[in-house]
Amino acid sequence: MSAHEPGQGPPTTALVVDVDGVVSPTGRAGPLAWGDAVVAGHVFGPVLVSPGLCRALDELAARPGVTPLWLTSWTAAMRKAMDPFPGRTWPELVSDPDDPDLDWWKWAALCRWLDSNPEIARVAWCDDQLTDANLVGLRSPYRPAPPAADSVDAPNGTAVIHTELARRHIDARLFAPPTTRGLTPADVKLIAAFLTPPRGAEPVSARP
């Protein structure tokens, strides 16, 4: 799958976004960081969304060279039923039913997409599951698990993601907001700075 509709110029950066815990906090009992939360719809209860965050994500997706992608268990129909909601025209990455893989379907789906889009040099990935605690035992798709004797020294958790993306010469930033908080204005500023580094700035390699 290859897509680059919202922005202009060559697609060299991917903005990858989850829904639960990112666009819409879950399990929260207080106000959102954006201060403008509304009920966008209902999925097993009310879905809280910030119109300000929606606008900010759509603006990031429209930057030159940026390809936005949904990587979420939310279906297109579920997202379409929400209002407001970002990314109305963003393509989505899905699991491969012929590949029961592995440790985490999202990681496998992203790697498959990167295989088909070798021009991508930067990835900003927003998912509340991108923590070492959630990704214990994660390994790179298409690579066998390390022998038990080597498992202590093998990359683990988010280090697996950074190592694999660095191997692909991709500069990556992982944004893992607390599930009950979602992305904040401060997070969006960091994402924006990564998507469009200052002119003349040296790229920072993805850490192993």
mmCIF file of C-alpha atoms in Angstrom:
data_model
loop_
_atom_site.group_PDB
_atom_site.id
_atom_site.type_symbol
_atom_site.label_atom_id
_atom_site.label_comp_id
_atom_site.label_asym_id
_atom_site.label_seq_id
_atom_site.Cartn_x
_atom_site.Cartn_y
_atom_site.Cartn_z
ATOM 1 C CA MET A 1 0.000 0.000 0.000
ATOM 2 C CA SER A 2 1.355 3.365 -0.958
ATOM 3 C CA ALA A 3 -0.434 6.626 -0.326
ATOM 4 C CA HIS A 4 0.436 10.280 -0.233
ATOM 5 C CA GLU A 5 -2.598 12.470 -0.684
ATOM 6 C CA PRO A 6 -2.776 15.164 2.026
ATOM 7 C CA GLY A 7 0.688 16.747 1.710
ATOM 8 C CA GLN A 8 2.735 18.012 -1.219
ATOM 9 C CA GLY A 9 6.229 17.042 -2.348
ATOM 10 C CA PRO A 10 7.946 13.667 -2.129
ATOM 11 C CA PRO A 11 6.621 11.496 0.699
ATOM 12 C CA THR A 12 9.645 10.937 2.918
ATOM 13 C CA THR A 13 8.029 11.030 6.366
ATOM 14 C CA ALA A 14 5.293 8.831 7.824
ATOM 15 C CA LEU A 15 2.996 10.041 10.599
ATOM 16 C CA VAL A 16 1.497 6.886 12.118
ATOM 17 C CA VAL A 17 -1.425 7.299 14.515
ATOM 18 C CA ASP A 18 -3.500 5.069 16.803
ATOM 19 C CA VAL A 19 -6.934 6.038 18.174
ATOM 20 C CA ASP A 20 -7.488 4.687 21.698
ATOM 21 C CA GLY A 21 -5.222 6.412 24.187
ATOM 22 C CA VAL A 22 -3.870 8.748 21.503
ATOM 23 C CA VAL A 23 -6.663 10.629 19.732
ATOM 24 C CA SER A 24 -9.215 9.590 22.335
ATOM 25 C CA PRO A 25 -8.105 8.974 25.940
ATOM 26 C CA THR A 26 -9.749 6.021 27.643
ATOM 27 C CA GLY A 27 -10.594 5.439 31.290
ATOM 28 C CA ARG A 28 -10.317 9.125 32.133
ATOM 29 C CA ALA A 29 -12.442 10.860 34.745
ATOM 30 C CA GLY A 30 -11.151 14.434 34.400
ATOM 31 C CA PRO A 31 -10.735 17.163 31.766
ATOM 32 C CA LEU A 32 -8.444 16.651 28.799
ATOM 33 C CA ALA A 33 -5.215 18.588 28.365
ATOM 34 C CA TRP A 34 -6.683 20.459 25.386
ATOM 35 C CA GLY A 35 -9.572 21.821 27.438
ATOM 36 C CA ASP A 36 -12.122 21.440 24.646
ATOM 37 C CA ALA A 37 -13.149 17.774 24.769
ATOM 38 C CA VAL A 38 -16.458 16.774 23.228
ATOM 39 C CA VAL A 39 -18.240 13.460 22.813
ATOM 40 C CA ALA A 40 -17.552 12.523 19.199
ATOM 41 C CA GLY A 41 -19.643 9.362 19.304
ATOM 42 C CA HIS A 42 -20.037 6.121 21.196
ATOM 43 C CA VAL A 43 -18.032 2.879 21.089
ATOM 44 C CA PHE A 44 -18.633 0.858 24.246
ATOM 45 C CA GLY A 45 -19.282 4.227 25.856
ATOM 46 C CA PRO A 46 -18.668 7.877 24.982
ATOM 47 C CA VAL A 47 -15.615 8.684 22.849
ATOM 48 C CA LEU A 48 -13.968 11.898 24.021
ATOM 49 C CA VAL A 49 -12.112 13.850 21.358
ATOM 50 C CA SER A 50 -10.521 17.288 21.293
ATOM 51 C CA PRO A 51 -11.443 19.386 18.225
ATOM 52 C CA GLY A 52 -8.155 21.223 18.750
ATOM 53 C CA LEU A 53 -6.203 17.975 18.566
ATOM 54 C CA CYS A 54 -8.153 16.935 15.466
ATOM 55 C CA ARG A 55 -7.209 20.162 13.712
ATOM 56 C CA ALA A 56 -3.590 19.885 14.837
ATOM 57 C CA LEU A 57 -3.227 16.336 13.501
ATOM 58 C CA ASP A 58 -4.806 17.265 10.173
ATOM 59 C CA GLU A 59 -2.418 20.215 9.904
ATOM 60 C CA LEU A 60 0.568 17.964 10.606
ATOM 61 C CA ALA A 61 -0.660 15.479 7.998
ATOM 62 C CA ALA A 62 -0.880 18.250 5.388
ATOM 63 C CA ARG A 63 2.777 19.221 5.718
ATOM 64 C CA PRO A 64 4.933 18.717 2.629
ATOM 65 C CA GLY A 65 6.448 15.265 2.419
ATOM 66 C CA VAL A 66 4.274 13.763 5.180
ATOM 67 C CA THR A 67 2.227 10.606 4.638
ATOM 68 C CA PRO A 68 -0.338 10.106 7.440
ATOM 69 C CA LEU A 69 -1.404 6.566 8.305
ATOM 70 C CA TRP A 70 -3.898 5.031 10.673
ATOM 71 C CA LEU A 71 -2.505 2.039 12.554
ATOM 72 C CA THR A 72 -5.332 1.098 14.878
ATOM 73 C CA SER A 73 -7.888 -1.567 15.679
ATOM 74 C CA TRP A 74 -10.565 1.018 14.877
ATOM 75 C CA THR A 75 -12.175 0.289 11.524
ATOM 76 C CA ALA A 76 -12.818 2.931 8.882
ATOM 77 C CA ALA A 77 -16.545 2.713 9.650
ATOM 78 C CA MET A 78 -15.926 3.394 13.338
ATOM 79 C CA ARG A 79 -13.797 6.432 12.562
ATOM 80 C CA LYS A 80 -16.293 7.722 10.011
ATOM 81 C CA ALA A 81 -19.056 7.610 12.630
ATOM 82 C CA MET A 82 -17.153 10.030 14.894
ATOM 83 C CA ASP A 83 -17.530 13.805 14.703
ATOM 84 C CA PRO A 84 -15.212 15.590 15.107
ATOM 85 C CA PHE A 85 -12.379 13.287 14.108
ATOM 86 C CA PRO A 86 -9.058 13.714 12.279
ATOM 87 C CA GLY A 87 -7.791 11.876 9.243
ATOM 88 C CA ARG A 88 -10.956 11.465 7.200
ATOM 89 C CA THR A 89 -8.956 10.541 4.104
ATOM 90 C CA TRP A 90 -5.919 8.909 5.683
ATOM 91 C CA PRO A 91 -5.130 5.381 4.532
ATOM 92 C CA GLU A 92 -4.917 2.645 7.138
ATOM 93 C CA LEU A 93 -2.558 -0.239 7.748
ATOM 94 C CA VAL A 94 -4.208 -3.541 8.572
ATOM 95 C CA SER A 95 -3.157 -6.945 9.814
ATOM 96 C CA ASP A 96 -2.366 -9.695 7.323
ATOM 97 C CA PRO A 97 -4.805 -12.607 7.802
ATOM 98 C CA ASP A 98 -2.281 -14.935 6.142
ATOM 99 C CA ASP A 99 0.390 -13.981 8.652
ATOM 100 C CA PRO A 100 -0.629 -14.938 12.195
ATOM 101 C CA ASP A 101 2.590 -13.203 13.211
ATOM 102 C CA LEU A 102 4.138 -12.582 15.628
ATOM 103 C CA ASP A 103 4.191 -10.536 18.723
ATOM 104 C CA TRP A 104 2.270 -7.435 17.669
ATOM 105 C CA TRP A 105 0.270 -7.060 14.465
ATOM 106 C CA LYS A 106 0.830 -3.298 14.287
ATOM 107 C CA TRP A 107 4.592 -3.687 14.174
ATOM 108 C CA ALA A 108 4.344 -6.337 11.465
ATOM 109 C CA ALA A 109 1.943 -4.165 9.437
ATOM 110 C CA LEU A 110 4.228 -1.134 9.648
ATOM 111 C CA CYS A 111 7.252 -3.163 8.560
ATOM 112 C CA ARG A 112 5.340 -4.531 5.564
ATOM 113 C CA TRP A 113 4.334 -1.000 4.567
ATOM 114 C CA LEU A 114 7.916 0.232 4.903
ATOM 115 C CA ASP A 115 9.053 -2.655 2.691
ATOM 116 C CA SER A 116 6.763 -1.261 -0.017
ATOM 117 C CA ASN A 117 7.756 2.360 0.606
ATOM 118 C CA PRO A 118 11.566 2.442 0.759
ATOM 119 C CA GLU A 119 11.593 6.216 0.213
ATOM 120 C CA ILE A 120 10.420 6.760 3.790
ATOM 121 C CA ALA A 121 13.299 8.169 5.843
ATOM 122 C CA ARG A 122 11.460 9.379 8.962
ATOM 123 C CA VAL A 123 8.677 7.867 11.062
ATOM 124 C CA ALA A 124 6.700 9.506 13.861
ATOM 125 C CA TRP A 125 4.618 6.774 15.508
ATOM 126 C CA CYS A 126 1.959 7.667 18.082
ATOM 127 C CA ASP A 127 0.581 4.747 20.091
ATOM 128 C CA ASP A 128 0.008 4.355 23.818
ATOM 129 C CA GLN A 129 1.355 0.783 23.596
ATOM 130 C CA LEU A 130 4.832 1.909 22.570
ATOM 131 C CA THR A 131 6.418 1.232 25.951
ATOM 132 C CA ASP A 132 8.937 -1.348 27.080
ATOM 133 C CA ALA A 133 6.396 -2.751 29.539
ATOM 134 C CA ASN A 134 3.887 -3.425 26.752
ATOM 135 C CA LEU A 135 6.391 -4.807 24.257
ATOM 136 C CA VAL A 136 8.328 -7.377 26.273
ATOM 137 C CA GLY A 137 9.509 -10.085 23.897
ATOM 138 C CA LEU A 138 8.831 -8.085 20.736
ATOM 139 C CA ARG A 139 10.979 -9.036 17.775
ATOM 140 C CA SER A 140 11.374 -7.789 14.249
ATOM 141 C CA PRO A 141 9.089 -9.382 11.651
ATOM 142 C CA TYR A 142 10.704 -11.850 9.268
ATOM 143 C CA ARG A 143 13.463 -12.521 11.794
ATOM 144 C CA PRO A 144 13.626 -15.614 13.986
ATOM 145 C CA ALA A 145 13.629 -15.307 17.729
ATOM 146 C CA PRO A 146 17.199 -15.244 19.107
ATOM 147 C CA PRO A 147 18.564 -18.397 20.713
ATOM 148 C CA ALA A 148 17.998 -18.561 24.442
ATOM 149 C CA ALA A 149 21.711 -18.092 25.048
ATOM 150 C CA ASP A 150 21.606 -14.782 23.171
ATOM 151 C CA SER A 151 18.311 -13.498 24.539
ATOM 152 C CA VAL A 152 19.902 -11.470 27.338
ATOM 153 C CA ASP A 153 21.871 -9.361 24.862
ATOM 154 C CA ALA A 154 19.137 -9.157 22.214
ATOM 155 C CA PRO A 155 17.189 -5.900 21.849
ATOM 156 C CA ASN A 156 13.898 -5.910 23.698
ATOM 157 C CA GLY A 157 10.826 -3.724 23.933
ATOM 158 C CA THR A 158 11.018 -0.419 22.074
ATOM 159 C CA ALA A 159 14.716 -1.033 21.407
ATOM 160 C CA VAL A 160 13.629 -3.659 18.861
ATOM 161 C CA ILE A 161 11.696 -1.004 16.957
ATOM 162 C CA HIS A 162 14.511 1.541 17.084
ATOM 163 C CA THR A 163 17.070 -1.078 16.030
ATOM 164 C CA GLU A 164 15.031 -2.317 13.078
ATOM 165 C CA LEU A 165 14.184 1.172 11.839
ATOM 166 C CA ALA A 166 17.806 2.267 12.206
ATOM 167 C CA ARG A 167 18.800 -0.781 10.141
ATOM 168 C CA ARG A 168 16.486 0.595 7.457
ATOM 169 C CA HIS A 169 18.169 4.034 7.822
ATOM 170 C CA ILE A 170 14.934 5.499 9.168
ATOM 171 C CA ASP A 171 14.981 8.261 11.767
ATOM 172 C CA ALA A 172 12.183 7.398 14.192
ATOM 173 C CA ARG A 173 10.381 8.972 17.116
ATOM 174 C CA LEU A 174 7.959 6.993 19.241
ATOM 175 C CA PHE A 175 5.269 8.921 21.095
ATOM 176 C CA ALA A 176 3.507 6.891 23.798
ATOM 177 C CA PRO A 177 1.094 9.101 25.741
ATOM 178 C CA PRO A 178 -0.559 7.675 28.847
ATOM 179 C CA THR A 179 -3.767 5.929 27.792
ATOM 180 C CA THR A 180 -5.883 8.131 30.058
ATOM 181 C CA ARG A 181 -4.338 11.342 28.697
ATOM 182 C CA GLY A 182 -3.785 10.985 24.973
ATOM 183 C CA LEU A 183 -1.716 13.424 22.958
ATOM 184 C CA THR A 184 -1.295 16.856 24.540
ATOM 185 C CA PRO A 185 -0.410 20.222 22.975
ATOM 186 C CA ALA A 186 3.164 19.663 24.164
ATOM 187 C CA ASP A 187 3.261 16.280 22.407
ATOM 188 C CA VAL A 188 1.996 17.839 19.187
ATOM 189 C CA LYS A 189 4.752 20.463 19.341
ATOM 190 C CA LEU A 190 7.350 17.707 19.635
ATOM 191 C CA ILE A 191 5.813 15.811 16.720
ATOM 192 C CA ALA A 192 5.727 18.990 14.637
ATOM 193 C CA ALA A 193 9.380 19.714 15.376
ATOM 194 C CA PHE A 194 10.330 16.195 14.322
ATOM 195 C CA LEU A 195 8.272 16.271 11.122
ATOM 196 C CA THR A 196 9.822 19.559 10.032
ATOM 197 C CA PRO A 197 13.300 19.972 11.526
ATOM 198 C CA PRO A 198 14.932 23.412 11.348
ATOM 199 C CA ARG A 199 16.452 24.188 7.963
ATOM 200 C CA GLY A 200 20.015 22.970 7.835
ATOM 201 C CA ALA A 201 19.662 20.802 10.938
ATOM 202 C CA GLU A 202 21.471 17.495 10.922
ATOM 203 C CA PRO A 203 19.114 14.482 11.100
ATOM 204 C CA VAL A 204 19.287 12.516 14.310
ATOM 205 C CA SER A 205 19.661 8.802 13.786
ATOM 206 C CA ALA A 206 17.144 6.511 15.416
ATOM 207 C CA ARG A 207 18.615 5.247 18.633
ATOM 208 C CA PRO A 208 19.316 1.518 18.865
#
